[in-house]
mmCIF file of C-alpha atoms in Angstrom:
data_model
loop_
_atom_site.group_PDB
_atom_site.id
_atom_site.type_symbol
_atom_site.label_atom_id
_atom_site.label_comp_id
_atom_site.label_asym_id
_atom_site.label_seq_id
_atom_site.Cartn_x
_atom_site.Cartn_y
_atom_site.Cartn_z
ATOM 1 C CA UNK A 1 32.004 -67.141 33.027
ATOM 2 C CA UNK A 2 28.885 -69.292 33.346
ATOM 3 C CA UNK A 3 25.268 -69.141 32.263
ATOM 4 C CA UNK A 4 22.129 -71.066 33.146
ATOM 5 C CA UNK A 5 19.059 -71.988 31.100
ATOM 6 C CA UNK A 6 15.777 -72.943 32.726
ATOM 7 C CA UNK A 7 13.324 -74.782 30.452
ATOM 8 C CA UNK A 8 9.838 -73.683 31.501
ATOM 9 C CA UNK A 9 7.723 -75.290 28.753
ATOM 10 C CA UNK A 10 4.372 -73.720 27.959
ATOM 11 C CA UNK A 11 0.603 -73.832 28.490
ATOM 12 C CA UNK A 12 0.178 -76.918 26.283
ATOM 13 C CA UNK A 13 2.482 -78.802 28.651
ATOM 14 C CA UNK A 14 1.814 -79.640 32.275
ATOM 15 C CA UNK A 15 -1.812 -80.699 31.734
ATOM 16 C CA UNK A 16 -1.540 -83.009 34.743
ATOM 17 C CA UNK A 17 -1.004 -79.892 36.854
ATOM 18 C CA UNK A 18 -4.516 -78.625 36.100
ATOM 19 C CA UNK A 19 -6.635 -77.063 37.571
ATOM 20 C CA UNK A 20 -3.849 -75.335 39.538
ATOM 21 C CA UNK A 21 -2.203 -74.006 36.366
ATOM 22 C CA UNK A 22 -5.398 -72.326 35.142
ATOM 23 C CA UNK A 23 -4.871 -69.336 37.443
ATOM 24 C CA UNK A 24 -1.065 -69.315 37.731
ATOM 25 C CA UNK A 25 1.416 -70.508 35.064
ATOM 26 C CA UNK A 26 2.992 -73.728 36.292
ATOM 27 C CA UNK A 27 6.550 -72.288 36.587
ATOM 28 C CA UNK A 28 5.201 -69.583 38.949
ATOM 29 C CA UNK A 29 3.060 -71.881 41.097
ATOM 30 C CA UNK A 30 4.179 -71.554 44.719
ATOM 31 C CA UNK A 31 6.148 -74.505 46.087
ATOM 32 C CA UNK A 32 7.242 -74.147 49.726
ATOM 33 C CA UNK A 33 6.100 -70.531 49.673
ATOM 34 C CA UNK A 34 7.877 -69.209 46.566
ATOM 35 C CA UNK A 35 7.360 -69.635 42.799
ATOM 36 C CA UNK A 36 8.541 -73.019 41.559
ATOM 37 C CA UNK A 37 11.374 -71.648 39.423
ATOM 38 C CA UNK A 38 12.633 -69.349 42.163
ATOM 39 C CA UNK A 39 14.312 -72.371 43.739
ATOM 40 C CA UNK A 40 16.204 -72.893 40.452
ATOM 41 C CA UNK A 41 17.183 -69.230 40.167
ATOM 42 C CA UNK A 42 18.406 -69.102 43.766
ATOM 43 C CA UNK A 43 20.609 -72.133 43.161
ATOM 44 C CA UNK A 44 22.044 -70.712 39.924
ATOM 45 C CA UNK A 45 22.723 -67.323 41.511
ATOM 46 C CA UNK A 46 24.855 -68.981 44.201
ATOM 47 C CA UNK A 47 27.290 -70.463 41.671
ATOM 48 C CA UNK A 48 30.474 -68.421 41.462
ATOM 49 C CA UNK A 49 30.933 -66.872 38.034
ATOM 50 C CA UNK A 50 27.250 -66.977 37.045
ATOM 51 C CA UNK A 51 26.677 -64.084 34.634
ATOM 52 C CA UNK A 52 23.172 -64.617 33.208
ATOM 53 C CA UNK A 53 20.080 -66.761 33.603
ATOM 54 C CA UNK A 54 17.847 -67.431 30.597
ATOM 55 C CA UNK A 55 14.323 -68.840 30.709
ATOM 56 C CA UNK A 56 13.208 -70.598 27.538
ATOM 57 C CA UNK A 57 9.615 -71.591 26.806
ATOM 58 C CA UNK A 58 6.502 -70.760 24.816
ATOM 59 C CA UNK A 59 4.400 -68.978 27.421
ATOM 60 C CA UNK A 60 3.207 -65.548 26.413
ATOM 61 C CA UNK A 61 5.285 -62.961 28.363
ATOM 62 C CA UNK A 62 2.303 -61.808 30.431
ATOM 63 C CA UNK A 63 2.246 -59.512 33.442
ATOM 64 C CA UNK A 64 2.830 -62.153 36.182
ATOM 65 C CA UNK A 65 5.902 -63.549 34.388
ATOM 66 C CA UNK A 66 7.271 -60.079 33.601
ATOM 67 C CA UNK A 67 6.733 -58.923 37.188
ATOM 68 C CA UNK A 68 8.443 -62.038 38.532
ATOM 69 C CA UNK A 69 11.481 -61.573 36.286
ATOM 70 C CA UNK A 70 11.837 -57.916 37.279
ATOM 71 C CA UNK A 71 11.693 -58.789 40.980
ATOM 72 C CA UNK A 72 14.134 -61.697 40.568
ATOM 73 C CA UNK A 73 16.668 -59.508 38.748
ATOM 74 C CA UNK A 74 16.585 -56.995 41.583
ATOM 75 C CA UNK A 75 16.814 -59.632 44.307
ATOM 76 C CA UNK A 76 19.689 -61.621 42.785
ATOM 77 C CA UNK A 77 21.445 -58.761 40.962
ATOM 78 C CA UNK A 78 21.729 -60.866 37.801
ATOM 79 C CA UNK A 79 20.417 -60.453 34.254
ATOM 80 C CA UNK A 80 17.424 -62.816 33.969
ATOM 81 C CA UNK A 81 15.714 -62.879 30.599
ATOM 82 C CA UNK A 82 12.849 -64.785 29.026
ATOM 83 C CA UNK A 83 13.299 -66.094 25.477
ATOM 84 C CA UNK A 84 9.986 -67.099 23.894
ATOM 85 C CA UNK A 85 9.944 -69.936 21.367
ATOM 86 C CA UNK A 86 7.928 -69.403 18.189
ATOM 87 C CA UNK A 87 6.473 -72.892 18.699
ATOM 88 C CA UNK A 88 6.992 -75.779 21.152
ATOM 89 C CA UNK A 89 10.508 -76.969 20.281
ATOM 90 C CA UNK A 90 11.052 -79.807 22.726
ATOM 91 C CA UNK A 91 13.682 -79.993 25.458
ATOM 92 C CA UNK A 92 16.537 -79.315 23.050
ATOM 93 C CA UNK A 93 15.022 -77.213 20.263
ATOM 94 C CA UNK A 94 14.983 -74.004 22.284
ATOM 95 C CA UNK A 95 18.633 -74.466 23.212
ATOM 96 C CA UNK A 96 19.588 -74.707 19.559
ATOM 97 C CA UNK A 97 17.249 -71.925 18.408
ATOM 98 C CA UNK A 98 18.688 -69.482 20.983
ATOM 99 C CA UNK A 99 22.252 -70.785 20.740
ATOM 100 C CA UNK A 100 23.684 -67.387 19.850
ATOM 101 C CA UNK A 101 22.242 -65.811 23.000
ATOM 102 C CA UNK A 102 23.405 -68.708 25.147
ATOM 103 C CA UNK A 103 26.951 -68.511 23.789
ATOM 104 C CA UNK A 104 27.149 -64.709 23.787
ATOM 105 C CA UNK A 105 30.107 -63.553 25.898
ATOM 106 C CA UNK A 106 31.874 -66.906 25.596
ATOM 107 C CA UNK A 107 30.667 -68.900 28.627
ATOM 108 C CA UNK A 108 32.886 -71.712 29.827
ATOM 109 C CA UNK A 109 29.777 -73.872 30.270
ATOM 110 C CA UNK A 110 26.065 -73.505 30.899
ATOM 111 C CA UNK A 111 23.606 -75.267 33.158
ATOM 112 C CA UNK A 112 20.291 -76.543 31.795
ATOM 113 C CA UNK A 113 17.503 -77.169 34.305
ATOM 114 C CA UNK A 114 13.993 -78.467 33.751
ATOM 115 C CA UNK A 115 11.555 -76.212 35.596
ATOM 116 C CA UNK A 116 9.381 -79.060 36.892
ATOM 117 C CA UNK A 117 11.932 -80.664 39.207
ATOM 118 C CA UNK A 118 12.557 -80.198 42.916
ATOM 119 C CA UNK A 119 16.156 -80.555 44.062
ATOM 120 C CA UNK A 120 18.855 -79.168 46.303
ATOM 121 C CA UNK A 121 20.649 -78.436 42.997
ATOM 122 C CA UNK A 122 24.279 -79.439 43.587
ATOM 123 C CA UNK A 123 25.418 -77.127 40.778
ATOM 124 C CA UNK A 124 28.785 -76.146 42.265
ATOM 125 C CA UNK A 125 29.656 -79.801 42.705
ATOM 126 C CA UNK A 126 28.695 -80.522 39.114
ATOM 127 C CA UNK A 127 30.924 -77.632 38.014
ATOM 128 C CA UNK A 128 33.847 -79.089 39.964
ATOM 129 C CA UNK A 129 33.299 -82.462 38.277
ATOM 130 C CA UNK A 130 33.165 -80.827 34.863
ATOM 131 C CA UNK A 131 36.333 -78.823 35.412
ATOM 132 C CA UNK A 132 38.187 -81.875 36.655
ATOM 133 C CA UNK A 133 37.209 -83.885 33.584
ATOM 134 C CA UNK A 134 35.531 -81.746 30.883
ATOM 135 C CA UNK A 135 33.037 -83.415 28.540
ATOM 136 C CA UNK A 136 30.251 -81.970 26.378
ATOM 137 C CA UNK A 137 27.437 -83.330 28.545
ATOM 138 C CA UNK A 138 27.221 -83.889 32.303
ATOM 139 C CA UNK A 139 23.922 -85.237 33.629
ATOM 140 C CA UNK A 140 22.787 -85.258 37.235
ATOM 141 C CA UNK A 141 21.460 -88.672 38.230
ATOM 142 C CA UNK A 142 19.904 -90.284 41.263
ATOM 143 C CA UNK A 143 18.655 -93.783 42.089
ATOM 144 C CA UNK A 144 15.134 -95.192 42.073
ATOM 145 C CA UNK A 145 13.641 -98.618 42.626
ATOM 146 C CA UNK A 146 12.913 -100.909 39.676
ATOM 147 C CA UNK A 147 9.280 -99.889 39.360
ATOM 148 C CA UNK A 148 9.857 -96.141 39.723
ATOM 149 C CA UNK A 149 12.692 -96.154 37.202
ATOM 150 C CA UNK A 150 10.305 -97.010 34.364
ATOM 151 C CA UNK A 151 8.835 -93.500 34.637
ATOM 152 C CA UNK A 152 12.108 -91.712 33.954
ATOM 153 C CA UNK A 153 15.081 -91.642 31.651
ATOM 154 C CA UNK A 154 17.331 -94.534 32.689
ATOM 155 C CA UNK A 155 21.125 -94.394 32.633
ATOM 156 C CA UNK A 156 23.620 -97.253 32.419
ATOM 157 C CA UNK A 157 27.027 -95.956 33.516
ATOM 158 C CA UNK A 158 30.566 -97.196 33.642
ATOM 159 C CA UNK A 159 31.005 -97.357 37.451
ATOM 160 C CA UNK A 160 34.686 -96.453 37.219
ATOM 161 C CA UNK A 161 34.571 -93.523 34.787
ATOM 162 C CA UNK A 162 30.863 -92.575 35.133
ATOM 163 C CA UNK A 163 30.519 -92.425 31.347
ATOM 164 C CA UNK A 164 26.928 -92.960 30.176
ATOM 165 C CA UNK A 165 27.063 -96.163 28.184
ATOM 166 C CA UNK A 166 23.344 -96.512 27.474
ATOM 167 C CA UNK A 167 20.342 -94.198 27.853
ATOM 168 C CA UNK A 168 16.650 -95.061 27.470
ATOM 169 C CA UNK A 169 13.798 -92.657 28.056
ATOM 170 C CA UNK A 170 10.942 -94.259 30.021
ATOM 171 C CA UNK A 171 11.759 -97.874 29.104
ATOM 172 C CA UNK A 172 9.081 -100.574 28.999
ATOM 173 C CA UNK A 173 11.287 -102.971 30.988
ATOM 174 C CA UNK A 174 13.921 -102.470 33.677
ATOM 175 C CA UNK A 175 17.164 -100.982 32.396
ATOM 176 C CA UNK A 176 18.884 -99.334 35.377
ATOM 177 C CA UNK A 177 18.144 -97.904 38.791
ATOM 178 C CA UNK A 178 19.998 -94.691 37.860
ATOM 179 C CA UNK A 179 17.583 -92.074 36.543
ATOM 180 C CA UNK A 180 17.947 -88.695 34.870
ATOM 181 C CA UNK A 181 17.216 -85.719 37.180
ATOM 182 C CA UNK A 182 16.647 -83.223 34.371
ATOM 183 C CA UNK A 183 19.577 -81.094 35.568
ATOM 184 C CA UNK A 184 22.597 -80.760 33.274
ATOM 185 C CA UNK A 185 25.895 -78.986 32.698
ATOM 186 C CA UNK A 186 26.802 -78.536 29.031
ATOM 187 C CA UNK A 187 29.960 -77.242 27.407
ATOM 188 C CA UNK A 188 29.569 -75.066 24.286
ATOM 189 C CA UNK A 189 30.487 -78.130 22.207
ATOM 190 C CA UNK A 190 27.219 -79.736 23.317
ATOM 191 C CA UNK A 191 25.337 -77.593 20.809
ATOM 192 C CA UNK A 192 27.042 -79.314 17.851
ATOM 193 C CA UNK A 193 25.054 -82.560 18.201
ATOM 194 C CA UNK A 194 21.876 -80.445 18.433
ATOM 195 C CA UNK A 195 22.863 -78.837 15.139
ATOM 196 C CA UNK A 196 23.290 -82.308 13.618
ATOM 197 C CA UNK A 197 19.785 -83.293 14.770
ATOM 198 C CA UNK A 198 18.332 -80.068 13.360
ATOM 199 C CA UNK A 199 20.008 -80.586 9.990
ATOM 200 C CA UNK A 200 18.873 -84.237 9.879
ATOM 201 C CA UNK A 201 15.304 -83.186 10.714
ATOM 202 C CA UNK A 202 15.470 -80.563 8.004
ATOM 203 C CA UNK A 203 16.645 -83.099 5.407
ATOM 204 C CA UNK A 204 13.959 -85.597 6.432
ATOM 205 C CA UNK A 205 11.327 -82.864 6.212
ATOM 206 C CA UNK A 206 12.436 -81.753 2.769
ATOM 207 C CA UNK A 207 11.873 -85.271 1.457
ATOM 208 C CA UNK A 208 8.254 -84.930 2.531
ATOM 209 C CA UNK A 209 7.745 -81.220 1.809
ATOM 210 C CA UNK A 210 8.856 -79.902 -1.567
ATOM 211 C CA UNK A 211 8.742 -76.296 -0.257
ATOM 212 C CA UNK A 212 11.874 -76.972 1.793
ATOM 213 C CA UNK A 213 10.273 -75.332 4.849
ATOM 214 C CA UNK A 214 9.409 -77.915 7.442
ATOM 215 C CA UNK A 215 8.392 -76.414 10.813
ATOM 216 C CA UNK A 216 9.164 -79.646 12.662
ATOM 217 C CA UNK A 217 12.879 -79.362 11.966
ATOM 218 C CA UNK A 218 13.394 -77.212 15.042
ATOM 219 C CA UNK A 219 11.896 -79.762 17.434
ATOM 220 C CA UNK A 220 14.677 -81.568 19.267
ATOM 221 C CA UNK A 221 14.259 -83.992 22.161
ATOM 222 C CA UNK A 222 17.402 -83.962 24.284
ATOM 223 C CA UNK A 223 16.645 -87.333 25.779
ATOM 224 C CA UNK A 224 15.829 -89.384 22.666
ATOM 225 C CA UNK A 225 17.610 -87.450 19.914
ATOM 226 C CA UNK A 226 20.835 -86.647 21.779
ATOM 227 C CA UNK A 227 21.400 -88.669 24.933
ATOM 228 C CA UNK A 228 20.275 -91.999 23.492
ATOM 229 C CA UNK A 229 22.180 -91.408 20.270
ATOM 230 C CA UNK A 230 25.479 -90.326 21.889
ATOM 231 C CA UNK A 231 25.577 -92.763 24.827
ATOM 232 C CA UNK A 232 28.704 -94.887 24.774
ATOM 233 C CA UNK A 233 30.674 -92.447 22.583
ATOM 234 C CA UNK A 234 32.647 -90.769 25.385
ATOM 235 C CA UNK A 235 30.598 -87.546 25.329
ATOM 236 C CA UNK A 236 28.035 -87.975 28.114
ATOM 237 C CA UNK A 237 28.821 -88.512 31.761
ATOM 238 C CA UNK A 238 26.713 -88.689 34.901
ATOM 239 C CA UNK A 239 27.177 -87.360 38.418
ATOM 240 C CA UNK A 240 25.147 -89.175 41.053
ATOM 241 C CA UNK A 241 23.561 -87.255 43.907
ATOM 242 C CA UNK A 242 22.059 -88.489 47.169
ATOM 243 C CA UNK A 243 20.339 -85.168 47.788
ATOM 244 C CA UNK A 244 16.626 -84.425 47.589
ATOM 245 C CA UNK A 245 14.950 -84.758 44.212
ATOM 246 C CA UNK A 246 11.483 -85.204 42.761
ATOM 247 C CA UNK A 247 9.483 -84.265 39.704
ATOM 248 C CA UNK A 248 6.611 -81.781 39.919
ATOM 249 C CA UNK A 249 4.098 -83.081 37.430
ATOM 250 C CA UNK A 250 0.851 -82.883 39.369
ATOM 251 C CA UNK A 251 -0.804 -81.168 42.322
ATOM 252 C CA UNK A 252 0.084 -84.059 44.593
ATOM 253 C CA UNK A 253 3.744 -83.978 43.586
ATOM 254 C CA UNK A 254 3.803 -80.221 44.291
ATOM 255 C CA UNK A 255 2.832 -80.969 47.897
ATOM 256 C CA UNK A 256 5.580 -83.575 48.158
ATOM 257 C CA UNK A 257 8.093 -81.117 46.700
ATOM 258 C CA UNK A 258 6.997 -78.524 49.258
ATOM 259 C CA UNK A 259 7.689 -81.002 52.019
ATOM 260 C CA UNK A 260 11.198 -81.638 50.650
ATOM 261 C CA UNK A 261 12.019 -77.945 50.361
ATOM 262 C CA UNK A 262 10.581 -77.182 53.813
ATOM 263 C CA UNK A 263 12.850 -79.847 55.275
ATOM 264 C CA UNK A 264 15.807 -78.006 53.735
ATOM 265 C CA UNK A 265 14.753 -74.559 54.940
ATOM 266 C CA UNK A 266 16.271 -75.105 58.405
ATOM 267 C CA UNK A 267 19.672 -74.839 56.685
ATOM 268 C CA UNK A 268 18.968 -72.810 53.542
ATOM 269 C CA UNK A 269 16.164 -70.375 54.421
ATOM 270 C CA UNK A 270 15.297 -70.466 58.130
ATOM 271 C CA UNK A 271 13.716 -67.024 57.746
ATOM 272 C CA UNK A 272 10.921 -68.560 55.659
ATOM 273 C CA UNK A 273 9.793 -70.943 58.424
ATOM 274 C CA UNK A 274 7.262 -69.922 61.006
ATOM 275 C CA UNK A 275 9.027 -69.286 64.314
ATOM 276 C CA UNK A 276 8.171 -69.411 67.957
ATOM 277 C CA UNK A 277 7.594 -65.926 69.345
ATOM 278 C CA UNK A 278 6.240 -64.767 72.719
ATOM 279 C CA UNK A 279 2.490 -64.769 72.392
ATOM 280 C CA UNK A 280 2.838 -66.180 68.873
ATOM 281 C CA UNK A 281 2.999 -69.661 67.362
ATOM 282 C CA UNK A 282 4.198 -72.599 69.418
ATOM 283 C CA UNK A 283 6.396 -75.141 67.653
ATOM 284 C CA UNK A 284 6.675 -78.810 68.431
ATOM 285 C CA UNK A 285 8.458 -81.658 66.709
ATOM 286 C CA UNK A 286 5.773 -84.014 65.313
ATOM 287 C CA UNK A 287 8.176 -86.976 65.735
ATOM 288 C CA UNK A 288 8.143 -86.533 69.524
ATOM 289 C CA UNK A 289 5.324 -88.555 71.083
ATOM 290 C CA UNK A 290 3.344 -86.573 73.617
ATOM 291 C CA UNK A 291 -0.088 -86.975 75.173
ATOM 292 C CA UNK A 292 -0.580 -83.244 74.830
ATOM 293 C CA UNK A 293 -0.434 -83.432 71.017
ATOM 294 C CA UNK A 294 -3.773 -84.041 69.295
ATOM 295 C CA UNK A 295 -4.144 -86.860 66.803
ATOM 296 C CA UNK A 296 -4.760 -86.049 63.150
ATOM 297 C CA UNK A 297 -8.430 -86.947 63.562
ATOM 298 C CA UNK A 298 -8.646 -84.584 66.505
ATOM 299 C CA UNK A 299 -7.005 -81.861 64.422
ATOM 300 C CA UNK A 300 -9.460 -82.265 61.577
ATOM 301 C CA UNK A 301 -12.614 -82.531 63.653
ATOM 302 C CA UNK A 302 -11.683 -80.120 66.420
ATOM 303 C CA UNK A 303 -11.870 -82.643 69.242
ATOM 304 C CA UNK A 304 -9.385 -80.912 71.492
ATOM 305 C CA UNK A 305 -9.375 -78.016 73.918
ATOM 306 C CA UNK A 306 -9.268 -74.502 72.398
ATOM 307 C CA UNK A 307 -5.780 -73.020 72.152
ATOM 308 C CA UNK A 308 -4.737 -69.490 72.831
ATOM 309 C CA UNK A 309 -1.949 -69.576 70.201
ATOM 310 C CA UNK A 310 -1.266 -71.323 66.909
ATOM 311 C CA UNK A 311 0.433 -74.700 67.264
ATOM 312 C CA UNK A 312 2.954 -75.622 64.568
ATOM 313 C CA UNK A 313 4.021 -79.219 64.040
ATOM 314 C CA UNK A 314 7.214 -79.561 62.000
ATOM 315 C CA UNK A 315 8.472 -77.186 59.306
ATOM 316 C CA UNK A 316 5.657 -74.833 58.339
ATOM 317 C CA UNK A 317 5.570 -71.856 55.993
ATOM 318 C CA UNK A 318 2.848 -69.249 56.491
ATOM 319 C CA UNK A 319 2.319 -66.745 53.713
ATOM 320 C CA UNK A 320 2.504 -63.096 54.930
ATOM 321 C CA UNK A 321 -1.053 -62.457 53.727
ATOM 322 C CA UNK A 322 -2.519 -65.498 55.480
ATOM 323 C CA UNK A 323 -4.859 -65.030 58.441
ATOM 324 C CA UNK A 324 -4.710 -68.011 60.796
ATOM 325 C CA UNK A 325 -6.955 -68.507 63.800
ATOM 326 C CA UNK A 326 -5.161 -68.598 67.187
ATOM 327 C CA UNK A 327 -6.604 -72.040 67.880
ATOM 328 C CA UNK A 328 -5.325 -73.522 64.610
ATOM 329 C CA UNK A 329 -2.906 -76.412 64.273
ATOM 330 C CA UNK A 330 -0.629 -76.288 61.219
ATOM 331 C CA UNK A 331 1.271 -79.524 60.564
ATOM 332 C CA UNK A 332 3.750 -80.657 57.944
ATOM 333 C CA UNK A 333 2.756 -84.314 57.984
ATOM 334 C CA UNK A 334 3.863 -86.802 55.321
ATOM 335 C CA UNK A 335 3.497 -85.177 51.950
ATOM 336 C CA UNK A 336 0.773 -82.750 53.005
ATOM 337 C CA UNK A 337 0.839 -79.297 54.550
ATOM 338 C CA UNK A 338 -2.260 -79.322 56.706
ATOM 339 C CA UNK A 339 -4.003 -76.514 58.466
ATOM 340 C CA UNK A 340 -6.848 -77.195 60.936
ATOM 341 C CA UNK A 341 -9.081 -74.525 62.400
#
């Protein structure tokens, strides 16, 4: 029996995603045609033995979120619940606060996924690795260049055993080209170090607050308080992936993530891609050079002959409510999804 937890944060987070998040909560913002966290839920639902998916954050449970959860439960035939934090508790505080609900039913292990990542989510592979060699923490990692790595949690591993020997969150100097993907598989024992951090925070707070009630005790940072502290102690391991991955921290990164997901749709969700139909859109591969294809400047400024049907270049998603002119050219080019009329 397995569970999954998706950490969705709250309105005080994701400020770099504004103004897009003013109208739609960031976890529900459409990426490649569906809400951002639907990609996570789809991946979790495909893992054999998955019994429940929990969303943890401090958004108010408003109508859009409630409606999304109801629709997702029906589509995936799985219990999907939202657990609201009483205050922002960090990446680990919510896991500890709702530990009883996570462990209810006795799961063998549980996945933890940050909502603001794009990935092909190799969860079944991670589960195989965990079952072959169980440890409290299994992190998904990928590689980045020296400059990019400074923006992420950096992992130094034992190349033979894949144990995490050293972990630094957003280092000031180069540490490793292996970075943390924000996708984890934890055993129930992983909650014990979180308890230790909570108790230590509580003790530290009591020294400063004679009332004995320190609200900051519940705030736990997985990366700094747990991973950095436990690295090299035989508890944390990493599985490297060469699949797609990116963070979704801004509007520009959402476009890049859409491009990555669209490139996967040919295999995972071909029904979501616009298709060639008689009298409907025409599809051409943008990598194929042809004199009949307009340049990007021609697309933008309309310097080409009128078309009788929509021309699609590459993998394109068209929302069912969209109205597109017959002479339009829709192109997935670079990190942008462009539409020219």
